CSV table of C-alpha atoms in Angstrom, one decimal:
chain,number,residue,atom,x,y,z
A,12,UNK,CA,8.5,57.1,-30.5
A,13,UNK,CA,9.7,60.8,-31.2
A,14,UNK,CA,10.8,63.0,-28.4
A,15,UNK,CA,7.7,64.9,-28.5
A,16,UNK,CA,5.4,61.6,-28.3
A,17,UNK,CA,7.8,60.3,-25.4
A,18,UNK,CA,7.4,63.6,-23.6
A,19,UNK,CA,3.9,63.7,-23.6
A,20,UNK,CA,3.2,60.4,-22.3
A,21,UNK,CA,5.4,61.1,-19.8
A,22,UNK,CA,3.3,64.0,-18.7
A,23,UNK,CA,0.4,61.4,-19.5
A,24,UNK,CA,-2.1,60.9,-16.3
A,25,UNK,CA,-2.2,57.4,-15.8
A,26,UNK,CA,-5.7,57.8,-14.4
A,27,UNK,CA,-8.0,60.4,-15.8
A,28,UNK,CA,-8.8,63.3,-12.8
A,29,UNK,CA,-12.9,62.5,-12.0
A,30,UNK,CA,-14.8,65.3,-11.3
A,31,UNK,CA,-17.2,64.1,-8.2
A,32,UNK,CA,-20.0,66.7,-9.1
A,33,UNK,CA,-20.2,65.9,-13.5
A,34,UNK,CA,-19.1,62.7,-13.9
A,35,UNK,CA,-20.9,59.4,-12.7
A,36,UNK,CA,-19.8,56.9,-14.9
A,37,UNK,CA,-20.3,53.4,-14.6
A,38,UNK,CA,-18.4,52.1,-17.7
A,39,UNK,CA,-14.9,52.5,-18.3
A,40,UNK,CA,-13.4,55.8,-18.5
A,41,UNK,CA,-9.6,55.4,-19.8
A,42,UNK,CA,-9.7,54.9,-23.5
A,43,UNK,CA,-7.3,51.8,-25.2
A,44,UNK,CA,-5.1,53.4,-27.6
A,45,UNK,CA,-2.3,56.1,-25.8
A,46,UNK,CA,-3.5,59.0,-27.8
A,47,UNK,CA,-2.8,62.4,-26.4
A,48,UNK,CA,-5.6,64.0,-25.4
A,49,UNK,CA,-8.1,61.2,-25.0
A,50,UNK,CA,-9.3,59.7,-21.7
A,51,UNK,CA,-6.6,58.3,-19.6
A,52,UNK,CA,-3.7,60.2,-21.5
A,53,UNK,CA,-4.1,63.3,-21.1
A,54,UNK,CA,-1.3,65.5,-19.7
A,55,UNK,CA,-1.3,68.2,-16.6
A,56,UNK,CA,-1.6,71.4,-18.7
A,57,UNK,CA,-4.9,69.4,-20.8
A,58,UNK,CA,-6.6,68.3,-17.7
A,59,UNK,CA,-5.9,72.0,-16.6
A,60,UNK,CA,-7.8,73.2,-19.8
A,61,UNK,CA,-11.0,70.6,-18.9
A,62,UNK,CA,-11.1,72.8,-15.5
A,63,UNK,CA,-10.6,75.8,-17.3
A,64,UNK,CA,-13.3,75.2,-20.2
A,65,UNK,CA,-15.9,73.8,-17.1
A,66,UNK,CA,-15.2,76.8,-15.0
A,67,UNK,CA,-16.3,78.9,-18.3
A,68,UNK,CA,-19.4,77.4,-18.8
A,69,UNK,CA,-20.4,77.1,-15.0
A,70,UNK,CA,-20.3,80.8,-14.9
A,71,UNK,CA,-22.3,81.9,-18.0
A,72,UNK,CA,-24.9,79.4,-16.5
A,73,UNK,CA,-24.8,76.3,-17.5
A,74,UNK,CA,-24.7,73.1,-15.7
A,75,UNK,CA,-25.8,69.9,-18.2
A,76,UNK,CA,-22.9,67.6,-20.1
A,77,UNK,CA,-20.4,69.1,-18.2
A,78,UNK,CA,-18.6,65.8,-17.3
A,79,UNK,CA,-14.7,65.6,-18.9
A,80,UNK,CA,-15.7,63.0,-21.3
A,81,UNK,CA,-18.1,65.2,-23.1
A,82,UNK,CA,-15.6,68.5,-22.8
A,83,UNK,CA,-12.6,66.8,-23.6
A,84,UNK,CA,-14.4,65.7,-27.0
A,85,UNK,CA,-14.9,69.4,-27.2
A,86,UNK,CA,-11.5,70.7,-26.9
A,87,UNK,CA,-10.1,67.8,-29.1
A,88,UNK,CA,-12.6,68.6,-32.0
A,89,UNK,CA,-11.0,72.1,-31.4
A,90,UNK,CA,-7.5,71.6,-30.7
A,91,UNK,CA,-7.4,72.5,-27.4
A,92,UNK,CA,-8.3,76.0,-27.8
A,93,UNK,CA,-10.4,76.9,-24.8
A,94,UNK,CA,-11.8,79.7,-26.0
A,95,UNK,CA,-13.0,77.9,-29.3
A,96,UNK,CA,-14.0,75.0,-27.5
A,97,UNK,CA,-16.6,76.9,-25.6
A,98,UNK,CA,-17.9,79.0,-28.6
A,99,UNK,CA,-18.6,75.3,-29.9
A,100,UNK,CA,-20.2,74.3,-26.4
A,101,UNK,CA,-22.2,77.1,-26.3
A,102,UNK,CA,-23.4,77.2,-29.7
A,103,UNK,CA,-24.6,73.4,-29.2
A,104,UNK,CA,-26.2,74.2,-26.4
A,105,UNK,CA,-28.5,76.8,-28.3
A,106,UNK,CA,-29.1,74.5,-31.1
A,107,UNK,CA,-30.3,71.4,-28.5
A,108,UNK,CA,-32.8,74.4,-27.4
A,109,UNK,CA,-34.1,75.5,-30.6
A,110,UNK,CA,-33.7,72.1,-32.0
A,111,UNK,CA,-36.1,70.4,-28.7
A,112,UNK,CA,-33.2,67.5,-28.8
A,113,UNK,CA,-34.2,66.6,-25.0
A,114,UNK,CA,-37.9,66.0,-25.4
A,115,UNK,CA,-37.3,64.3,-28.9
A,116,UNK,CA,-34.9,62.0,-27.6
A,117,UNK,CA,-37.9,60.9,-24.8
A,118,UNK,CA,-40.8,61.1,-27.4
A,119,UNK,CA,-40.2,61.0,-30.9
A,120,UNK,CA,-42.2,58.3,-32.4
A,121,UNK,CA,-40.7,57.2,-36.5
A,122,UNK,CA,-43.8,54.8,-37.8
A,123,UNK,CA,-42.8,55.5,-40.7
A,124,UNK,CA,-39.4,53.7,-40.5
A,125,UNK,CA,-40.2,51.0,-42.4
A,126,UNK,CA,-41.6,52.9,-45.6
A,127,UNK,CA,-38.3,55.1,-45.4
A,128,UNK,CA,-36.0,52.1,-45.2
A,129,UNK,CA,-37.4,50.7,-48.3
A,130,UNK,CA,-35.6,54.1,-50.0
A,131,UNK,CA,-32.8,54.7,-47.6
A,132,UNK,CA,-31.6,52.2,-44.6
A,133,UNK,CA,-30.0,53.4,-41.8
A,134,UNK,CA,-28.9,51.4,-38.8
A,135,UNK,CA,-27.2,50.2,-36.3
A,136,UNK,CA,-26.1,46.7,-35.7
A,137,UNK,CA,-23.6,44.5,-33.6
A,138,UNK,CA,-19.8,45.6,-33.0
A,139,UNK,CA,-16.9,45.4,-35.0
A,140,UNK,CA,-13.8,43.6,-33.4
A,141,UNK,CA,-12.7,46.9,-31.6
A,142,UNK,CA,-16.5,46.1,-29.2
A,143,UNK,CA,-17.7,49.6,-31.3
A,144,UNK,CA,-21.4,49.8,-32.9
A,145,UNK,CA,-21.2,49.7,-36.3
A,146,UNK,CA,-23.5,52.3,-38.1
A,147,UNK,CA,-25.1,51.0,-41.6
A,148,UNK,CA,-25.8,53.5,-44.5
A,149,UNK,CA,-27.1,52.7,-48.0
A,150,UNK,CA,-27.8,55.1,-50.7
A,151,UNK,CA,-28.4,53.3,-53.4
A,152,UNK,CA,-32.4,53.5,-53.4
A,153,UNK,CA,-32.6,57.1,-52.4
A,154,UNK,CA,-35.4,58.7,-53.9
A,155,UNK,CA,-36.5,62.0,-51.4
A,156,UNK,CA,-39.4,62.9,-54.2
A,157,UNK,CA,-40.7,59.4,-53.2
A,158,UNK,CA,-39.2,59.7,-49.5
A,159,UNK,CA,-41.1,62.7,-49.0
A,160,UNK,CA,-45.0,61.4,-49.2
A,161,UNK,CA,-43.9,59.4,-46.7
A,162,UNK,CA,-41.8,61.6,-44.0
A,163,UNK,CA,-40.3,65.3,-44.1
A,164,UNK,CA,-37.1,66.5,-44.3
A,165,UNK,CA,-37.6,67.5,-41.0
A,166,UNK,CA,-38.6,64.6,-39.3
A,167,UNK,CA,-35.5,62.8,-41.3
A,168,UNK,CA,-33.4,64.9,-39.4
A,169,UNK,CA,-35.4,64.4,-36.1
A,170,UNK,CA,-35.0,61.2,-36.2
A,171,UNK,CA,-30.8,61.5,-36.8
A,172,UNK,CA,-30.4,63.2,-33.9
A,173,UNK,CA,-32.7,61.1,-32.0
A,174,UNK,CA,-30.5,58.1,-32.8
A,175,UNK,CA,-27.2,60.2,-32.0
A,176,UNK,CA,-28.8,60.8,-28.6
A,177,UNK,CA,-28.8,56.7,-28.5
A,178,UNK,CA,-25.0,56.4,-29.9
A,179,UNK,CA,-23.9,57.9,-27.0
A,180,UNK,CA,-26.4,56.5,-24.3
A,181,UNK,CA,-27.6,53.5,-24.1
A,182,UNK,CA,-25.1,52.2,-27.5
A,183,UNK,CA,-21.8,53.2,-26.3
A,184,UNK,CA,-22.0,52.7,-22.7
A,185,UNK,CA,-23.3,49.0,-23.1
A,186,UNK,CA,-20.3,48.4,-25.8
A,187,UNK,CA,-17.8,50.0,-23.0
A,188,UNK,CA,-18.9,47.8,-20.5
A,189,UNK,CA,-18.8,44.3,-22.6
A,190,UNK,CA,-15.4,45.4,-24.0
A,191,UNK,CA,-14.1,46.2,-20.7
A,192,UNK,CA,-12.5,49.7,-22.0
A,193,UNK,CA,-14.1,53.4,-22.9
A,194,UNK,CA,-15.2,53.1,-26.7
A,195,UNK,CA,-16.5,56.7,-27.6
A,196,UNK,CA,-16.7,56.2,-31.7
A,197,UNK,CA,-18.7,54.2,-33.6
A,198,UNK,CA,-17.8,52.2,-37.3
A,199,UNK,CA,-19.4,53.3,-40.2
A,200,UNK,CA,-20.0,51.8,-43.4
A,201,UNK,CA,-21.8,54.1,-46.3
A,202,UNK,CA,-22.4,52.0,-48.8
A,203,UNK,CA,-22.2,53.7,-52.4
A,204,UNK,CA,-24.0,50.5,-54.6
A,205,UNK,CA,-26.7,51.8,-57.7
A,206,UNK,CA,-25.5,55.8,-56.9
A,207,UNK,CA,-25.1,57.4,-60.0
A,208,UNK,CA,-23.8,61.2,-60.4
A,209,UNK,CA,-28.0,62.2,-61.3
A,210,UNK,CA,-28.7,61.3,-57.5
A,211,UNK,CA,-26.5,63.4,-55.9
A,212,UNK,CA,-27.9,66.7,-56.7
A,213,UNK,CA,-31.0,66.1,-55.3
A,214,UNK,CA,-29.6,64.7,-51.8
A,215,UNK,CA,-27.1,67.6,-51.2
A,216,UNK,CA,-29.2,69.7,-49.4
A,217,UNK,CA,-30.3,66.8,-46.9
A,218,UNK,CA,-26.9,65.9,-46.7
A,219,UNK,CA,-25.2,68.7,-46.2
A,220,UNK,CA,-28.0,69.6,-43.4
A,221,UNK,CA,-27.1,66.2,-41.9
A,222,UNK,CA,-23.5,66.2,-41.9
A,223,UNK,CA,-23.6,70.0,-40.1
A,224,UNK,CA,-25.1,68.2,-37.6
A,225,UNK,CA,-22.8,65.9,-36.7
A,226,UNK,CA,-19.9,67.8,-37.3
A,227,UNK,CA,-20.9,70.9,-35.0
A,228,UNK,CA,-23.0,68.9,-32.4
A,229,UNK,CA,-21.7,65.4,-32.3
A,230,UNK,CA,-17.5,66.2,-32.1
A,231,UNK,CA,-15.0,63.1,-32.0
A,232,UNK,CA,-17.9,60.6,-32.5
A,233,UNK,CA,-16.3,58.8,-35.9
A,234,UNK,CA,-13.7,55.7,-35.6
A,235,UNK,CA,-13.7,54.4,-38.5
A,236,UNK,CA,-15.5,55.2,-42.1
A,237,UNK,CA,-15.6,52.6,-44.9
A,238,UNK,CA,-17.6,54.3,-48.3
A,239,UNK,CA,-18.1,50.6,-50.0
A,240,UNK,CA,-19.2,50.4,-53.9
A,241,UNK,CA,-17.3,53.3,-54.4
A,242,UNK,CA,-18.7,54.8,-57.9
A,243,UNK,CA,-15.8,55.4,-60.6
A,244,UNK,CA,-14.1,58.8,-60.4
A,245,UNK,CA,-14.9,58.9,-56.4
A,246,UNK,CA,-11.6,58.0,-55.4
A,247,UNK,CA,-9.7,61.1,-57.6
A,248,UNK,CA,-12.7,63.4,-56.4
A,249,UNK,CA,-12.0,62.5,-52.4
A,250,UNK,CA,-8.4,62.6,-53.0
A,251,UNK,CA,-9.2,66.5,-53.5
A,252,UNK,CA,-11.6,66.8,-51.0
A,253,UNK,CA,-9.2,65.0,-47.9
A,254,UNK,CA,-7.1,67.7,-49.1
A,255,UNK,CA,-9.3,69.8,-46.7
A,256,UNK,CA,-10.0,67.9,-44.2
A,257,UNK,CA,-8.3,67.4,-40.9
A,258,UNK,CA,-5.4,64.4,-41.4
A,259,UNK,CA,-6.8,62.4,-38.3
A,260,UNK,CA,-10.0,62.4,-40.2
A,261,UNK,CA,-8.7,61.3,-43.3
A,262,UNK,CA,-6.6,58.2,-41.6
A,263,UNK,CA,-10.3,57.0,-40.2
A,264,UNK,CA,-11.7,56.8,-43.8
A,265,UNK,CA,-11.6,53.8,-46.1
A,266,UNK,CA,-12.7,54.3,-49.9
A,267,UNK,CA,-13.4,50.8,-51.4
A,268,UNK,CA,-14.5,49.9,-54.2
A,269,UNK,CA,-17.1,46.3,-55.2
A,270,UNK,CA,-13.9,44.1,-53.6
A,271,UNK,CA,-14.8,45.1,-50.5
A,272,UNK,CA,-15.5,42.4,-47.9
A,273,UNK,CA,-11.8,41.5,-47.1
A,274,UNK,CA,-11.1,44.9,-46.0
A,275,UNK,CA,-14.2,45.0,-43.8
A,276,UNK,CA,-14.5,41.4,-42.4
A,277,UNK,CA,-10.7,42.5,-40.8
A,278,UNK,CA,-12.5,45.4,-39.1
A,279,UNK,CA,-15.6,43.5,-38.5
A,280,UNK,CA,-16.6,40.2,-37.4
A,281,UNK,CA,-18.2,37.9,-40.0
A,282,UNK,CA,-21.2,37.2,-38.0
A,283,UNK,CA,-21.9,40.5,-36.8
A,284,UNK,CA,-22.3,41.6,-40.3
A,285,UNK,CA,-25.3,41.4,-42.6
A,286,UNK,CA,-25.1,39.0,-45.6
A,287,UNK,CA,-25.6,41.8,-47.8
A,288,UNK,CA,-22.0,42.9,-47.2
A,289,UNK,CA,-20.0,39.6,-47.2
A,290,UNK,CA,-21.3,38.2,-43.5
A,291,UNK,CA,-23.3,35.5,-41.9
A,292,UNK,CA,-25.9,37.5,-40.1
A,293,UNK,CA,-29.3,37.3,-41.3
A,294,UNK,CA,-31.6,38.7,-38.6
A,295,UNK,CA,-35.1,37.7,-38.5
A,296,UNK,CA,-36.9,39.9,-39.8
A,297,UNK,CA,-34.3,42.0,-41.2
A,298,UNK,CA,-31.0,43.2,-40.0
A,299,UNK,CA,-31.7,46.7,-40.5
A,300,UNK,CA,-34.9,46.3,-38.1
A,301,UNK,CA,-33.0,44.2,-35.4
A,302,UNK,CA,-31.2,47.3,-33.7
A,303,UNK,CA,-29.4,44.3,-32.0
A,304,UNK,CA,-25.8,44.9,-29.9
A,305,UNK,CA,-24.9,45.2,-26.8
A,306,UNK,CA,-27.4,47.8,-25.8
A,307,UNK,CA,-30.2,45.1,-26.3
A,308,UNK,CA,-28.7,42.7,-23.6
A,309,UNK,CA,-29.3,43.2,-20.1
A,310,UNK,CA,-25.6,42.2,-19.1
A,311,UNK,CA,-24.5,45.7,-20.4
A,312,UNK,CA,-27.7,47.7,-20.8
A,313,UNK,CA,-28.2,49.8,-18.1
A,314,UNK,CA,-31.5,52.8,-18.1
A,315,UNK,CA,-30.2,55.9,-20.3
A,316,UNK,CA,-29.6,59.3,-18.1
A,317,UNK,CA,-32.4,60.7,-20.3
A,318,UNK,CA,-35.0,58.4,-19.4
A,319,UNK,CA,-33.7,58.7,-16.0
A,320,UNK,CA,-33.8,62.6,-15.7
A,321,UNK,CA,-36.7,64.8,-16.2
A,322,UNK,CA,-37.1,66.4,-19.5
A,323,UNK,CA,-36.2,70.4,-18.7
A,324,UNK,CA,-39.3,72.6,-19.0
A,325,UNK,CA,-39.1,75.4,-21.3
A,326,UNK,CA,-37.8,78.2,-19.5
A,327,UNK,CA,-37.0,75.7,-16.7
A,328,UNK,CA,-33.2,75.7,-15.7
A,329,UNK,CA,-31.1,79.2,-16.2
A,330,UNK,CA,-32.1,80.0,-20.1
A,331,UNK,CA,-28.0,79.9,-20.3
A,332,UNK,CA,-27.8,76.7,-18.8
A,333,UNK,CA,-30.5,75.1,-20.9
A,334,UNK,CA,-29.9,76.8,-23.7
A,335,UNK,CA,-30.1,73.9,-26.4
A,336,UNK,CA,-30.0,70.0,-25.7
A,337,UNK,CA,-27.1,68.0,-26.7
A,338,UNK,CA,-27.4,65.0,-28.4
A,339,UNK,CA,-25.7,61.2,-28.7
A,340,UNK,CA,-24.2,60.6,-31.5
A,341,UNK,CA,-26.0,58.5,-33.8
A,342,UNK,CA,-27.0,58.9,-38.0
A,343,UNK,CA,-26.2,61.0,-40.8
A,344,UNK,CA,-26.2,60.5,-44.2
A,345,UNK,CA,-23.1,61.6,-45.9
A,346,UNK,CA,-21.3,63.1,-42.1
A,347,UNK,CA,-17.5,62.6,-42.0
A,348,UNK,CA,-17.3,62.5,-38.6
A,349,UNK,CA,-20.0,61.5,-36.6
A,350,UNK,CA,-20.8,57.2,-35.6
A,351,UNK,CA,-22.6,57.3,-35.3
A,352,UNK,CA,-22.7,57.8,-36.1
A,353,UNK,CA,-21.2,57.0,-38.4
């Protein structure tokens, strides 16, 4: 342990400082690695920038997701810079606004799921061996020419943030609670199989859309990534990419090639994952249709907050305070860091 790890555990609060008014938890709240800066290990001067960051926002107005879970994911996806912590909070809050994130999260209705999922499958379903959600891409049928005589780009991306808002309530609660400890990430696996370099042009721009989203609205939501039929060349092209990306990021992500399923059945249970990918699971009816986990039993399920709470009215609250809805981390095609998502 350097000097500089042992002196900050030292500082470390053994128990992370509630705040009576924000946060109501009834799952865990200490998280199960000793990283600095995470629930349960974070030091005098970071729980003083928490108070500092919520003191901020209470006085411009606002007065939603101001529990320390959600701002300390804030100041970690910014360093703990206070000042760029808010500008992120702030900025999030006018996108939920603009965006209508609380009412979709209460009413948006995808029927056409299962026409979509013929082209592009996006799910989540059962743990991996850390008790997180593991979040199921595959790209290899994308066609959005077809996609879109089905759906929109728009409702594609309605529906991401719709199952964000899920990630972080009901999924992760219920996983925190069977797991006995706070799990705030989810495990991803984006699987690569049939993409060839002609495909990728025409997905960047819903990509890119959907990775801005989890990026800037769903911070410190990724735990592990693994990109699985890895096309040739990927591997030299992300080993310039990670270049510029933040090294805690690049630790979480996993570039595999076809030989895949002994690296993932170590991170993931072989009968919580689909045949498809080396497991024993076969849902009825489909695993990608099962949504099964811990959020589907009623040991660990408890009501989301959002079903719970009134939906704001338009102009309801202080037009700082509302000004745009968050969202739980859920899906996005291509994201680096989100689970839901991933």
């Amino acid at each position: 342990m350097s000097a500089r790890t042992s002196k900050e555990t030292s500082r470390a609060n053994p128990q992370m400082a509630l705040d009576p008014k924000y946060d109501d938890y009834d799952y865990p709240t200490t998280a199960p690695e000793t990283q600095s800066g995470h629930p349960g290990h974070t030091t005098k001067e970071q729980d003083a920038q928490v108070h500092q960051l919520r003191a901020m926002l209470e006085q411009a107005g606002y007065s939603e997701r101001l529990d320390t879970l959600t701002l300390l994911r804030f100041l970690r996806a910014r360093k703990f810079n206070v000042q760029l912590a808010h500008d992120m909070f702030t900025a999030n809050e006018k996108w939920r606004k603009e965006f209508g994130t609380d009412d979709l999260v209460r009413n948006f209705d995808y029927k056409e799921k299962p026409e979509v999922f013929k082209f592009y499958p996006q799910y989540y379903h059962k743990t991996d061996k850390d008790g997180r959600p593991v979040y199921i891409e595959q790209y290899g049928n994308i066609d959005l020419n077809a996609m879109y005589k089905i759906t929109t780009g728009d409702r594609m991306l309605q529906n991401l943030v719709v199952e964000y808002e899920k990630v972080a309530d009901p999924r992760l609660p219920a996983c925190s609670r069977k797991a006995g400890k706070l799990l705030e990430t989810c495990c991803t696996i984006m699987d690569m199989k049939g993409v060839g370099v002609t495909k990728i042009p025409s997905v960047y721009g819903y990509v890119k859309q959907a990775s801005a989203i989890s990026q800037d609205h769903y911070p410190e939501r990724l735990g592990k990534l693994y990109i699985t039929n890895a096309p040739w060349g990927f591997s030299s092209v992300f080993s310039v990419v990670k270049g510029f990306l933040d090294p805690v990021t690049v630790s979480k992500i996993h570039v595999l090639g076809s030989g895949y399923q002994k690296e993932l059945l170590s991170q993931i249970p072989k009968e919580n994952l689909p045949k498809s990918f080396g497991g024993t699971c076969d849902c009825p009816g489909g695993c990608e249709y099962s949504d099964a986990g811990p959020w589907q039993d009623s040991q660990w399920v408890r009501e989301p907050k959002w079903k719970r709470t009134p939906a704001p009215t338009k102009g309801g609250a202080p037009a700082q305070s509302m000004a745009p809805h968050e969202t739980h981390g859920a899906q996005g095609a291509g994201r680096l860091d989100a689970p839901a998502h991933a």
